[in-house]
PDB file of N, CA and C in Angstrom:
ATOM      1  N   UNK R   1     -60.115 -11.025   9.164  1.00 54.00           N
ATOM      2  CA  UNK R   1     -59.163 -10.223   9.884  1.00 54.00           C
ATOM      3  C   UNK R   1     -57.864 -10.194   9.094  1.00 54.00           C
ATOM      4  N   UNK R   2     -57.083  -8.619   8.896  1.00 58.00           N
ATOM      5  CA  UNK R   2     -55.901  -9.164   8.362  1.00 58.00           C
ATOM      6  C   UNK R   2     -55.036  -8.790   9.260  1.00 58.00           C
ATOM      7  N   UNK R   3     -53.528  -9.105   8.847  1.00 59.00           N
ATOM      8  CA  UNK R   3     -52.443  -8.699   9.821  1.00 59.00           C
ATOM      9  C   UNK R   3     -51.851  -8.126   8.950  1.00 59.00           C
ATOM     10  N   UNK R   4     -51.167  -6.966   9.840  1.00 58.00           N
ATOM     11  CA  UNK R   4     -50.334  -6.185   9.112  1.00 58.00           C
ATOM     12  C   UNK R   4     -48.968  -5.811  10.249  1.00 58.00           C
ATOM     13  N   UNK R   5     -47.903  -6.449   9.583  1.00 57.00           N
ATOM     14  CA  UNK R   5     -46.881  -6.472   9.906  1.00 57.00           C
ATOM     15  C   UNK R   5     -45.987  -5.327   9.827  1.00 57.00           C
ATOM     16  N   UNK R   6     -45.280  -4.607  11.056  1.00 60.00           N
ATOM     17  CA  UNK R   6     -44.863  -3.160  10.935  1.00 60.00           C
ATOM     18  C   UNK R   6     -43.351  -3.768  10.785  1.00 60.00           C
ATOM     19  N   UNK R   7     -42.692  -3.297   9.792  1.00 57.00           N
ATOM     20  CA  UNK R   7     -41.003  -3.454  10.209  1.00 57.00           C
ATOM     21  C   UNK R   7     -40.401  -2.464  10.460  1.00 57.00           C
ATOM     22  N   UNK R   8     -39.446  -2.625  11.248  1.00 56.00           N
ATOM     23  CA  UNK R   8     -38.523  -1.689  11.908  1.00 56.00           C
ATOM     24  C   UNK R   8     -37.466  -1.394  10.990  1.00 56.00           C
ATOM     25  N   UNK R   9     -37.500   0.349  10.899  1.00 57.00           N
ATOM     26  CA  UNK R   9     -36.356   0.517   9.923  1.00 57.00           C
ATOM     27  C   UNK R   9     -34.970  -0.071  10.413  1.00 57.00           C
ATOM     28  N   UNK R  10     -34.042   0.379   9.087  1.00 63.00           N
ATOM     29  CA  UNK R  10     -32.701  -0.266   9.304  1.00 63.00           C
ATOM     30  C   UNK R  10     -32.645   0.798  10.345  1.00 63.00           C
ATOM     31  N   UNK R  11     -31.394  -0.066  11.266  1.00 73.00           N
ATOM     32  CA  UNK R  11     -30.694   0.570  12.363  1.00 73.00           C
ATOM     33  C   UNK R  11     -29.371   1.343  12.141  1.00 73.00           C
ATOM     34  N   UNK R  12     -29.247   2.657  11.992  1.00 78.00           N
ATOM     35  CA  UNK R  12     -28.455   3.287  12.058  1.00 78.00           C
ATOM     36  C   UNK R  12     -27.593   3.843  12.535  1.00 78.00           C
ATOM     37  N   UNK R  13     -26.013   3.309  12.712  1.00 81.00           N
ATOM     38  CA  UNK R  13     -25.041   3.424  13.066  1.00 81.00           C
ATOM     39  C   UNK R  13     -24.898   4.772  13.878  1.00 81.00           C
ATOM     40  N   UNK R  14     -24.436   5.223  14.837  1.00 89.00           N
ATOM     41  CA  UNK R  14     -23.838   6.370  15.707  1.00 89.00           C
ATOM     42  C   UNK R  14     -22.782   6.966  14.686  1.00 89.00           C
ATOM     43  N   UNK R  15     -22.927   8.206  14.021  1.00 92.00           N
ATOM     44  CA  UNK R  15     -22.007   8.309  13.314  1.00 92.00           C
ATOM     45  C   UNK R  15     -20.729   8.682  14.170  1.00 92.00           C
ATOM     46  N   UNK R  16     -20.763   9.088  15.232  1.00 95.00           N
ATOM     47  CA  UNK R  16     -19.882   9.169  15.705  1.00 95.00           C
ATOM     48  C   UNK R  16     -18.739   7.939  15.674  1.00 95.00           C
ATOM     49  N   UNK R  17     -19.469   7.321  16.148  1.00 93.00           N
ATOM     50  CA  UNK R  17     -19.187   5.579  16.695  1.00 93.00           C
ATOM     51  C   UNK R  17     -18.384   5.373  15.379  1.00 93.00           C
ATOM     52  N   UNK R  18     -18.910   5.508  13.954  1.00 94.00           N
ATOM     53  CA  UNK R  18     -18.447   5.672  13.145  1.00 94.00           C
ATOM     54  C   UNK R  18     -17.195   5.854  12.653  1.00 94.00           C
ATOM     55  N   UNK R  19     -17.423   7.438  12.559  1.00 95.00           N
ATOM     56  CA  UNK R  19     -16.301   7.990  12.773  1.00 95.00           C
ATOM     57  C   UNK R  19     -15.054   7.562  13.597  1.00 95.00           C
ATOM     58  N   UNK R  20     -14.828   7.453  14.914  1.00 96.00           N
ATOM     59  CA  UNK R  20     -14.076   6.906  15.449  1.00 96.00           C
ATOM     60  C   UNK R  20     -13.366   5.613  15.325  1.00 96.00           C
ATOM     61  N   UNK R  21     -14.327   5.055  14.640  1.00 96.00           N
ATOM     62  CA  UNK R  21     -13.152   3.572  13.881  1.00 96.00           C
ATOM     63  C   UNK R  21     -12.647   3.727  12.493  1.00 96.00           C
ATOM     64  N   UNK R  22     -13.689   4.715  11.915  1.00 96.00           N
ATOM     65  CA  UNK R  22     -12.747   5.074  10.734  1.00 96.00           C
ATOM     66  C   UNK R  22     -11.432   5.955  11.065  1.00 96.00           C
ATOM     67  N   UNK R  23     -11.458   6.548  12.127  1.00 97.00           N
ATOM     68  CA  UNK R  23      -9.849   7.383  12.540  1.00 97.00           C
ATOM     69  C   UNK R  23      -9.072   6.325  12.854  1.00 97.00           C
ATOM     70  N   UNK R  24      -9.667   5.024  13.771  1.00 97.00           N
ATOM     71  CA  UNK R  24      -8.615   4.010  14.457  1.00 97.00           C
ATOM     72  C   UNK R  24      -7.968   3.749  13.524  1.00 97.00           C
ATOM     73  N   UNK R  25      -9.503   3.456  12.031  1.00 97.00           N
ATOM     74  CA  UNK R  25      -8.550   1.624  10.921  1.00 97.00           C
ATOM     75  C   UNK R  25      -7.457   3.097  10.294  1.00 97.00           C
ATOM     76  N   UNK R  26      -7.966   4.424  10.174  1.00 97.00           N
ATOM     77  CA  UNK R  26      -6.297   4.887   9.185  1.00 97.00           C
ATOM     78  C   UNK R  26      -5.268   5.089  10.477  1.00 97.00           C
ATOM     79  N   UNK R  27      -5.311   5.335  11.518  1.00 98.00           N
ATOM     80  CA  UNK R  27      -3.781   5.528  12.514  1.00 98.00           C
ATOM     81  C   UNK R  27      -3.490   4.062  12.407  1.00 98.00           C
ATOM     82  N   UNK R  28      -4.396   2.317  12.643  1.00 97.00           N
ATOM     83  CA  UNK R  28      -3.721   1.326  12.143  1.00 97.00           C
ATOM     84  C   UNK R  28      -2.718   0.650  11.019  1.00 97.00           C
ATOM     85  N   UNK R  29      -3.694   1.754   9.682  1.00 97.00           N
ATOM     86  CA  UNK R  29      -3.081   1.253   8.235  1.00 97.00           C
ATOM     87  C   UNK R  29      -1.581   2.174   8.628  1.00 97.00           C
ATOM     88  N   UNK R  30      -1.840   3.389   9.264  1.00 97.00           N
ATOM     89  CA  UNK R  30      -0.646   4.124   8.998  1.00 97.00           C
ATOM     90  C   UNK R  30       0.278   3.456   9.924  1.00 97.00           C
ATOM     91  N   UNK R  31       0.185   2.831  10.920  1.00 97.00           N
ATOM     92  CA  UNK R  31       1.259   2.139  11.883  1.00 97.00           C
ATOM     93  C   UNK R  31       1.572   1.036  10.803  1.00 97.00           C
ATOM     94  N   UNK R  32       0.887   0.548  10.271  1.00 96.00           N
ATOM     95  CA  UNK R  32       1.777  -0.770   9.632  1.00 96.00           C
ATOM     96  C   UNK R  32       2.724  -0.203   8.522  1.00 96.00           C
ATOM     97  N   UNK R  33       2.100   1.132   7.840  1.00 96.00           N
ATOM     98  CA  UNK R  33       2.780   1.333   6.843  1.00 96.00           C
ATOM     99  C   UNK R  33       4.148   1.694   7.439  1.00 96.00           C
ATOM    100  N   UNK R  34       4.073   2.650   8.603  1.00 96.00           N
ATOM    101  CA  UNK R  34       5.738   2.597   9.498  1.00 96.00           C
ATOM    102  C   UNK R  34       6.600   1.581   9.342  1.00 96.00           C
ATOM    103  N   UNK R  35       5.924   0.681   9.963  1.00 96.00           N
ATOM    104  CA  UNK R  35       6.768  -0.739  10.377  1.00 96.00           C
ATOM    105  C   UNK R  35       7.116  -1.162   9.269  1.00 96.00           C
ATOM    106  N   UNK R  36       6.073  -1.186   8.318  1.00 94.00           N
ATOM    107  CA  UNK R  36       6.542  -1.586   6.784  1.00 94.00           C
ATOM    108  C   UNK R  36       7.916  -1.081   6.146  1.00 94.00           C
ATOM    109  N   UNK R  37       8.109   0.194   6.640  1.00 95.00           N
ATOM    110  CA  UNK R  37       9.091   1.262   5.670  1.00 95.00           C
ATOM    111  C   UNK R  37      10.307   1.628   6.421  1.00 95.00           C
ATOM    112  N   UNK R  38      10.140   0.906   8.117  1.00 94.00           N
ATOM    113  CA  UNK R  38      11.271   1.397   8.877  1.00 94.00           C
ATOM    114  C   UNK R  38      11.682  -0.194   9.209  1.00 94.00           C
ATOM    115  N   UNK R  39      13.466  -0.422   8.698  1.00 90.00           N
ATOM    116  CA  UNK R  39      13.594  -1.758   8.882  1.00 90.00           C
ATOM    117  C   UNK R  39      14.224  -1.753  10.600  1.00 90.00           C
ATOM    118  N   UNK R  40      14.342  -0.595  11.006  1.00 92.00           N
ATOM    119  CA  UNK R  40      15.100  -0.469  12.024  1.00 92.00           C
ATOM    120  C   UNK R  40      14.257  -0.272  13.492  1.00 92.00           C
ATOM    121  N   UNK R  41      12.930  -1.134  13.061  1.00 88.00           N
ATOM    122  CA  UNK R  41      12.086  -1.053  14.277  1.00 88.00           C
ATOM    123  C   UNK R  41      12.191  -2.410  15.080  1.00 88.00           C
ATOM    124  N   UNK R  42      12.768  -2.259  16.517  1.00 91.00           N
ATOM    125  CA  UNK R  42      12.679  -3.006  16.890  1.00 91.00           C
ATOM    126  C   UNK R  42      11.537  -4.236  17.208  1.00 91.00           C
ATOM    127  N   UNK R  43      11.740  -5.313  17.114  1.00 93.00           N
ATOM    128  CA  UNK R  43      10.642  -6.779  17.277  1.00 93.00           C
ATOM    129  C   UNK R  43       9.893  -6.413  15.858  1.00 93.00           C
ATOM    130  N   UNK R  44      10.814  -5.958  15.141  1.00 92.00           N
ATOM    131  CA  UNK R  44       9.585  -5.881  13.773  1.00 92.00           C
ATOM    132  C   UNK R  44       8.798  -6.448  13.609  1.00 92.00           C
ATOM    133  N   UNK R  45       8.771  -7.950  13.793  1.00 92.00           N
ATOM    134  CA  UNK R  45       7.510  -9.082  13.150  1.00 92.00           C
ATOM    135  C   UNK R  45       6.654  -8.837  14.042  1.00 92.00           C
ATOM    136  N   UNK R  46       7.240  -8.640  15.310  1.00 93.00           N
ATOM    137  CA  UNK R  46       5.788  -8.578  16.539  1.00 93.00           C
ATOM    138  C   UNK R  46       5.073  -7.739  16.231  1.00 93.00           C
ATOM    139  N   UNK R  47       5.583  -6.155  16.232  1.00 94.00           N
ATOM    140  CA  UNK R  47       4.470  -5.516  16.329  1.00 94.00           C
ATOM    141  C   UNK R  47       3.934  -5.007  14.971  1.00 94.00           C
ATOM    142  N   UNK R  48       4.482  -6.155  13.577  1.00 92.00           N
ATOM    143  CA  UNK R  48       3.272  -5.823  12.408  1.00 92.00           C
ATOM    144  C   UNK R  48       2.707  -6.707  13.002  1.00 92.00           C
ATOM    145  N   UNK R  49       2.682  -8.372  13.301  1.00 91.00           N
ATOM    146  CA  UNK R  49       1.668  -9.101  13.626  1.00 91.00           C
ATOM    147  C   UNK R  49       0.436  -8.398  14.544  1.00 91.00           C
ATOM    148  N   UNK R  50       1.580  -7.359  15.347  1.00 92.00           N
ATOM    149  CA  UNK R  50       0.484  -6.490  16.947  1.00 92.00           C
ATOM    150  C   UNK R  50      -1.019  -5.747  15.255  1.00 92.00           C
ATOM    151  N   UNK R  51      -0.168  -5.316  15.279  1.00 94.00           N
ATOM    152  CA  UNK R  51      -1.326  -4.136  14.105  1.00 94.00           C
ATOM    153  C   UNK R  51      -1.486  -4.923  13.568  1.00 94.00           C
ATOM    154  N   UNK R  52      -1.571  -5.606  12.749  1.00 92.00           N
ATOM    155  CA  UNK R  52      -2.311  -6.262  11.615  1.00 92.00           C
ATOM    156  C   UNK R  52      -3.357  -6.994  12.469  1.00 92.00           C
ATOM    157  N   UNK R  53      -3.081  -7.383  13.661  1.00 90.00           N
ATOM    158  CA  UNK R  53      -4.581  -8.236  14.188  1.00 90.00           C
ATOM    159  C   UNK R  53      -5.568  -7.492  14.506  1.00 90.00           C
ATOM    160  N   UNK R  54      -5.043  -5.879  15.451  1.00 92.00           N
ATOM    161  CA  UNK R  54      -5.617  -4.711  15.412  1.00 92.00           C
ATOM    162  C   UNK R  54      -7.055  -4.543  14.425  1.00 92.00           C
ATOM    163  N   UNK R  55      -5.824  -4.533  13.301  1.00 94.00           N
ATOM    164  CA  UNK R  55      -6.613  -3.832  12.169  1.00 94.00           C
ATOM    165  C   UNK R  55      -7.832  -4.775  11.809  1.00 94.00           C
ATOM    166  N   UNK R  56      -7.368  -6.230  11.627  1.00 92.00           N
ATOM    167  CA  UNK R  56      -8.162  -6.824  11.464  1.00 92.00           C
ATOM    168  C   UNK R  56      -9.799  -7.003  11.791  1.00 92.00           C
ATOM    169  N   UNK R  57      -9.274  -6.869  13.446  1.00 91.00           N
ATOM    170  CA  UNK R  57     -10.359  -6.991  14.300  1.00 91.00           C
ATOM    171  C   UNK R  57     -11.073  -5.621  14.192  1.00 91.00           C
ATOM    172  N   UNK R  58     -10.530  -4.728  14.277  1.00 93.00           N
ATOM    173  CA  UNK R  58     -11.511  -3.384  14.018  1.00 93.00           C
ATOM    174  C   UNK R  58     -11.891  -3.323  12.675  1.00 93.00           C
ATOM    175  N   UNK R  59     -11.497  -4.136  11.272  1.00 93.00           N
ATOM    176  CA  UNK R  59     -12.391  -3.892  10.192  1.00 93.00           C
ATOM    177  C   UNK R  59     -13.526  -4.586  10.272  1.00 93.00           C
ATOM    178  N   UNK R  60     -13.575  -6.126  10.894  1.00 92.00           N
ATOM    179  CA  UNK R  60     -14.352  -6.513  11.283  1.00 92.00           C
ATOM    180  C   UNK R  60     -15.708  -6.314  12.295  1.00 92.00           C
ATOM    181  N   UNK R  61     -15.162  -5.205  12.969  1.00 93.00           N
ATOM    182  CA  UNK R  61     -16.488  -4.790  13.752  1.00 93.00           C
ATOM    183  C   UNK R  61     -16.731  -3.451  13.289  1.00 93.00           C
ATOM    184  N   UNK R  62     -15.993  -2.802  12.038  1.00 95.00           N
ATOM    185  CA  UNK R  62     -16.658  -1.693  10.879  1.00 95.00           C
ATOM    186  C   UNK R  62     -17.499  -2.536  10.447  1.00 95.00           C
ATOM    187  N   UNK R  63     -17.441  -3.773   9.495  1.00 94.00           N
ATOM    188  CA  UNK R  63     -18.333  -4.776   8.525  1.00 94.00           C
ATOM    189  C   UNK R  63     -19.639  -5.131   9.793  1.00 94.00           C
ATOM    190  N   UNK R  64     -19.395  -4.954  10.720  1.00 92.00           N
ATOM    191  CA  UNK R  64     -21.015  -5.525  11.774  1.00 92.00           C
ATOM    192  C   UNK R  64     -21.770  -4.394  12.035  1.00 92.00           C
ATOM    193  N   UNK R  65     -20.684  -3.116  11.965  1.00 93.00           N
ATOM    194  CA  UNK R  65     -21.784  -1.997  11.894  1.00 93.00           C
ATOM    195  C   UNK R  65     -21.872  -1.205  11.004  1.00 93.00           C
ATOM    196  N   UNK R  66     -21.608  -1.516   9.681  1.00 93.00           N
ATOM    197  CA  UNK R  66     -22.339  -1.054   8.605  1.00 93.00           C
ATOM    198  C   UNK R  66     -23.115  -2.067   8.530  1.00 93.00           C
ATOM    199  N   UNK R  67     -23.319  -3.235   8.445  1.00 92.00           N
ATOM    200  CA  UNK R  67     -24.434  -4.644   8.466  1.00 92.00           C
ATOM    201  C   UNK R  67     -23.678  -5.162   7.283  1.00 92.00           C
ATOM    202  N   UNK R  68     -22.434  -4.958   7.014  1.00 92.00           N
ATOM    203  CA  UNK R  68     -22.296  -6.237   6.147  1.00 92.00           C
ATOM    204  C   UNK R  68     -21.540  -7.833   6.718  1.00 92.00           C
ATOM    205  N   UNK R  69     -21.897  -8.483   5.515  1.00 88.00           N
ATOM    206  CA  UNK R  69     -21.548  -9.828   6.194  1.00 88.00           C
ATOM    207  C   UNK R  69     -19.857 -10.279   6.782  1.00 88.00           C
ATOM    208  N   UNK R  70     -20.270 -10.452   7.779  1.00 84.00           N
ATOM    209  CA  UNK R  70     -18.584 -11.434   8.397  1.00 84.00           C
ATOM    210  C   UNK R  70     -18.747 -12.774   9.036  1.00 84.00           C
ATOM    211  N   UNK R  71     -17.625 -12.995   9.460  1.00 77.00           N
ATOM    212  CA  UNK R  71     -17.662 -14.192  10.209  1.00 77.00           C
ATOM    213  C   UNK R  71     -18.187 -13.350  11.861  1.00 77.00           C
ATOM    214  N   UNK R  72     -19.013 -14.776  12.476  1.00 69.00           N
ATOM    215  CA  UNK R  72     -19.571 -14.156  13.407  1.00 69.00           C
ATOM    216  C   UNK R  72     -18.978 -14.107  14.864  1.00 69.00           C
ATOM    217  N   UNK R  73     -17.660 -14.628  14.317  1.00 67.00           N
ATOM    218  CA  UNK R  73     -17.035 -14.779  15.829  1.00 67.00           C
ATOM    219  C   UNK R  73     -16.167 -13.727  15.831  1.00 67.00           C
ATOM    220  N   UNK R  74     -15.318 -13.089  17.123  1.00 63.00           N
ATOM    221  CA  UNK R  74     -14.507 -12.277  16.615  1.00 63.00           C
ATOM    222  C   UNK R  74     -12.899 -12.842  16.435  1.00 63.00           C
ATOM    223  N   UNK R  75     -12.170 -11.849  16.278  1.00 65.00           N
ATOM    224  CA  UNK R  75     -11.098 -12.281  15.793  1.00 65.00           C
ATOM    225  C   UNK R  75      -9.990 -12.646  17.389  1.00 65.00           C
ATOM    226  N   UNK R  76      -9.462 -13.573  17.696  1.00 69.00           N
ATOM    227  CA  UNK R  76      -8.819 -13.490  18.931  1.00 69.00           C
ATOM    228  C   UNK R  76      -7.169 -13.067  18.720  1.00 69.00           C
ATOM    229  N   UNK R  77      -6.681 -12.881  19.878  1.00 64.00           N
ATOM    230  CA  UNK R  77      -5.390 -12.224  20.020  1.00 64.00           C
ATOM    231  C   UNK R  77      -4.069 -12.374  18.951  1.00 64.00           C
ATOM    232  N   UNK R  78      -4.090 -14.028  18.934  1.00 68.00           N
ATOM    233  CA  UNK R  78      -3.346 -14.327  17.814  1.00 68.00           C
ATOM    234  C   UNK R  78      -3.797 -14.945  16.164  1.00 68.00           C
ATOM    235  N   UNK R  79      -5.148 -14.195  15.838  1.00 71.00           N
ATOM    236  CA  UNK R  79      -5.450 -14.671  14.708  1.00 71.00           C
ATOM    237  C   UNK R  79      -5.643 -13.033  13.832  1.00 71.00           C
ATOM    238  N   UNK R  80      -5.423 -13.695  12.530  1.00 75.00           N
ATOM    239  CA  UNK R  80      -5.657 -12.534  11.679  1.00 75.00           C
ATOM    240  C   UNK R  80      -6.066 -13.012  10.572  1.00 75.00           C
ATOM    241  N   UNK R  81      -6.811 -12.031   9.752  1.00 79.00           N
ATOM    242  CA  UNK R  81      -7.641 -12.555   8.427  1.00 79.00           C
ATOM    243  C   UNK R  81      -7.087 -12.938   7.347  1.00 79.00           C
ATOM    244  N   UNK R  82      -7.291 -13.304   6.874  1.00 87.00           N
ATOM    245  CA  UNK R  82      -6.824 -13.916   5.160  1.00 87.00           C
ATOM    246  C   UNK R  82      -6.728 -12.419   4.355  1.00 87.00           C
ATOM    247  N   UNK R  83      -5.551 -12.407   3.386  1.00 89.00           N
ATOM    248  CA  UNK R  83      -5.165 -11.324   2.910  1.00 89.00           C
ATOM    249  C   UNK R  83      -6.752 -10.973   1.910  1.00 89.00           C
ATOM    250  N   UNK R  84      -7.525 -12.024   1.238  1.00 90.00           N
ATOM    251  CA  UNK R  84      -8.685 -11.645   0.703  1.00 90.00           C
ATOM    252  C   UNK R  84      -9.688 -11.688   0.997  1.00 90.00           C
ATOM    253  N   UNK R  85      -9.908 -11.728   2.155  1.00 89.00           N
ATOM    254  CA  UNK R  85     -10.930 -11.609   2.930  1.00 89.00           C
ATOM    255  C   UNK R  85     -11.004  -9.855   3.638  1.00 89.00           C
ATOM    256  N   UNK R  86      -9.735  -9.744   4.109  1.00 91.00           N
ATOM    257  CA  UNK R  86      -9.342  -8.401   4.145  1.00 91.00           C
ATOM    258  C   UNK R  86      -9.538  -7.490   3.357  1.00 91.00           C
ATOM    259  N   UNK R  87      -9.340  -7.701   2.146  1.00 94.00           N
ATOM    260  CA  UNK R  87     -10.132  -7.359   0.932  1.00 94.00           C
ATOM    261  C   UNK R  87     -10.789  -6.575   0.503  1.00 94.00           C
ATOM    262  N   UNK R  88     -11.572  -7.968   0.902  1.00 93.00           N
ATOM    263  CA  UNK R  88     -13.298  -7.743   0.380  1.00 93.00           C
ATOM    264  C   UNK R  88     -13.704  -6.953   1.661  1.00 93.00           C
ATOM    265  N   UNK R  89     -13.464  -7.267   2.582  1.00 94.00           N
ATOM    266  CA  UNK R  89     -13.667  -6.014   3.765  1.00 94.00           C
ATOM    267  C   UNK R  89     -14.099  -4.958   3.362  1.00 94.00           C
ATOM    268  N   UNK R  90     -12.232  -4.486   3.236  1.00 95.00           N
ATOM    269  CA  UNK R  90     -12.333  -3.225   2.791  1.00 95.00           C
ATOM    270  C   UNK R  90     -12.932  -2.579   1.497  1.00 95.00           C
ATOM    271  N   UNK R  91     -13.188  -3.334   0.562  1.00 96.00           N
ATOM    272  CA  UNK R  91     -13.838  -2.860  -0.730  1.00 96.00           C
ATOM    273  C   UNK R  91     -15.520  -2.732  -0.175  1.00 96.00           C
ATOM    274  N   UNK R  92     -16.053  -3.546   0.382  1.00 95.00           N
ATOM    275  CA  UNK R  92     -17.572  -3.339   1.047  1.00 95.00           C
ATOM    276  C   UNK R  92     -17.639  -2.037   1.508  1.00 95.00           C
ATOM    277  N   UNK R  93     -16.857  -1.908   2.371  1.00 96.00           N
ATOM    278  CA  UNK R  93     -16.498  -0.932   3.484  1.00 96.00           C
ATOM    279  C   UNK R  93     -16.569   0.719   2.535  1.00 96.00           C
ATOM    280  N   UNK R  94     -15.525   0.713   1.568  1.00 95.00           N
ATOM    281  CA  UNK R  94     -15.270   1.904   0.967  1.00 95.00           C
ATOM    282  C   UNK R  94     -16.654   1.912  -0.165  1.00 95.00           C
ATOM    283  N   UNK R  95     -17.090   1.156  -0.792  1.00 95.00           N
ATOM    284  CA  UNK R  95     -18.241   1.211  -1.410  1.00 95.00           C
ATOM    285  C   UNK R  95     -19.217   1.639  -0.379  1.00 95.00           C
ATOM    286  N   UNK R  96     -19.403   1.677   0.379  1.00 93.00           N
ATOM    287  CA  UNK R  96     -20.231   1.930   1.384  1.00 93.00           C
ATOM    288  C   UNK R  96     -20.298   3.811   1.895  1.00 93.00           C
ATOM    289  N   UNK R  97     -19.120   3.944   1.255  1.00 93.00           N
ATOM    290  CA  UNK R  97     -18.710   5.668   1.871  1.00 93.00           C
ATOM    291  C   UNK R  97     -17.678   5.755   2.978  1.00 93.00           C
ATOM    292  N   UNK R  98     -17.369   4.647   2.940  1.00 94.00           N
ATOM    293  CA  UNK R  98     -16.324   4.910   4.535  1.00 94.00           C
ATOM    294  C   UNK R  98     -14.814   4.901   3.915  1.00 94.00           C
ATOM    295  N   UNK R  99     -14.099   5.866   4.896  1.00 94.00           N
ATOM    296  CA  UNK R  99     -12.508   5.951   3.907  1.00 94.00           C
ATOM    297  C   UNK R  99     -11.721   5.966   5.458  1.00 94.00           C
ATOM    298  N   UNK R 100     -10.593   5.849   5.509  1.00 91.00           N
ATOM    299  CA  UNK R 100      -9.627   5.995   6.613  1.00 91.00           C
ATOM    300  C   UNK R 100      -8.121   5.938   5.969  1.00 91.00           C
TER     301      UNK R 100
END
């Protein structure tokens, strides 16, 4: 008797679903770049820390649904990624075809 093992293709992303976090991560990059360039925003540090965790956390659940590797927990309110880890994120990410 033999066995023959069927595998299930890769699972393919909703491009929509897609799409829609690639619009979030560029209105994110573009909010920080604001805050970055306007010194006259009030609580400045807060709300780059606000976006940058944002961003974080939504590149991170881009990297789970394209299937590349992350950490498997998510990111909580007051944590944010390592500037090279961020990175490599995003270099996976854009090698991949995705731009924002």
């Amino acid at each position: 008797m033999s066995w023959t093992f069927l595998t299930r293709p890769a699972r393919v992303p909703d491009p929509l679903v897609t799409l829609r976090l690639q619009i979030r991560l560029g209105e994110l990059a573009a909010e920080l770049r604001r805050i970055e360039e306007d010194p006259g925003v009030y609580a400045r540090a807060h709300h780059w820390l606000a976006a940058q965790g944002a961003y974080d956390a939504l590149l991170r659940e881009a990297c789970r649904l394209a299937g590349l590797p992350t950490q498997a927990a998510p990111l909580r309110a007051d944590e944010r990624a390592a500037a090279d880890e961020r990175l490599r994120e995003e270099l996976e990410l854009s090698s991949r075809g995705w731009s924002w």
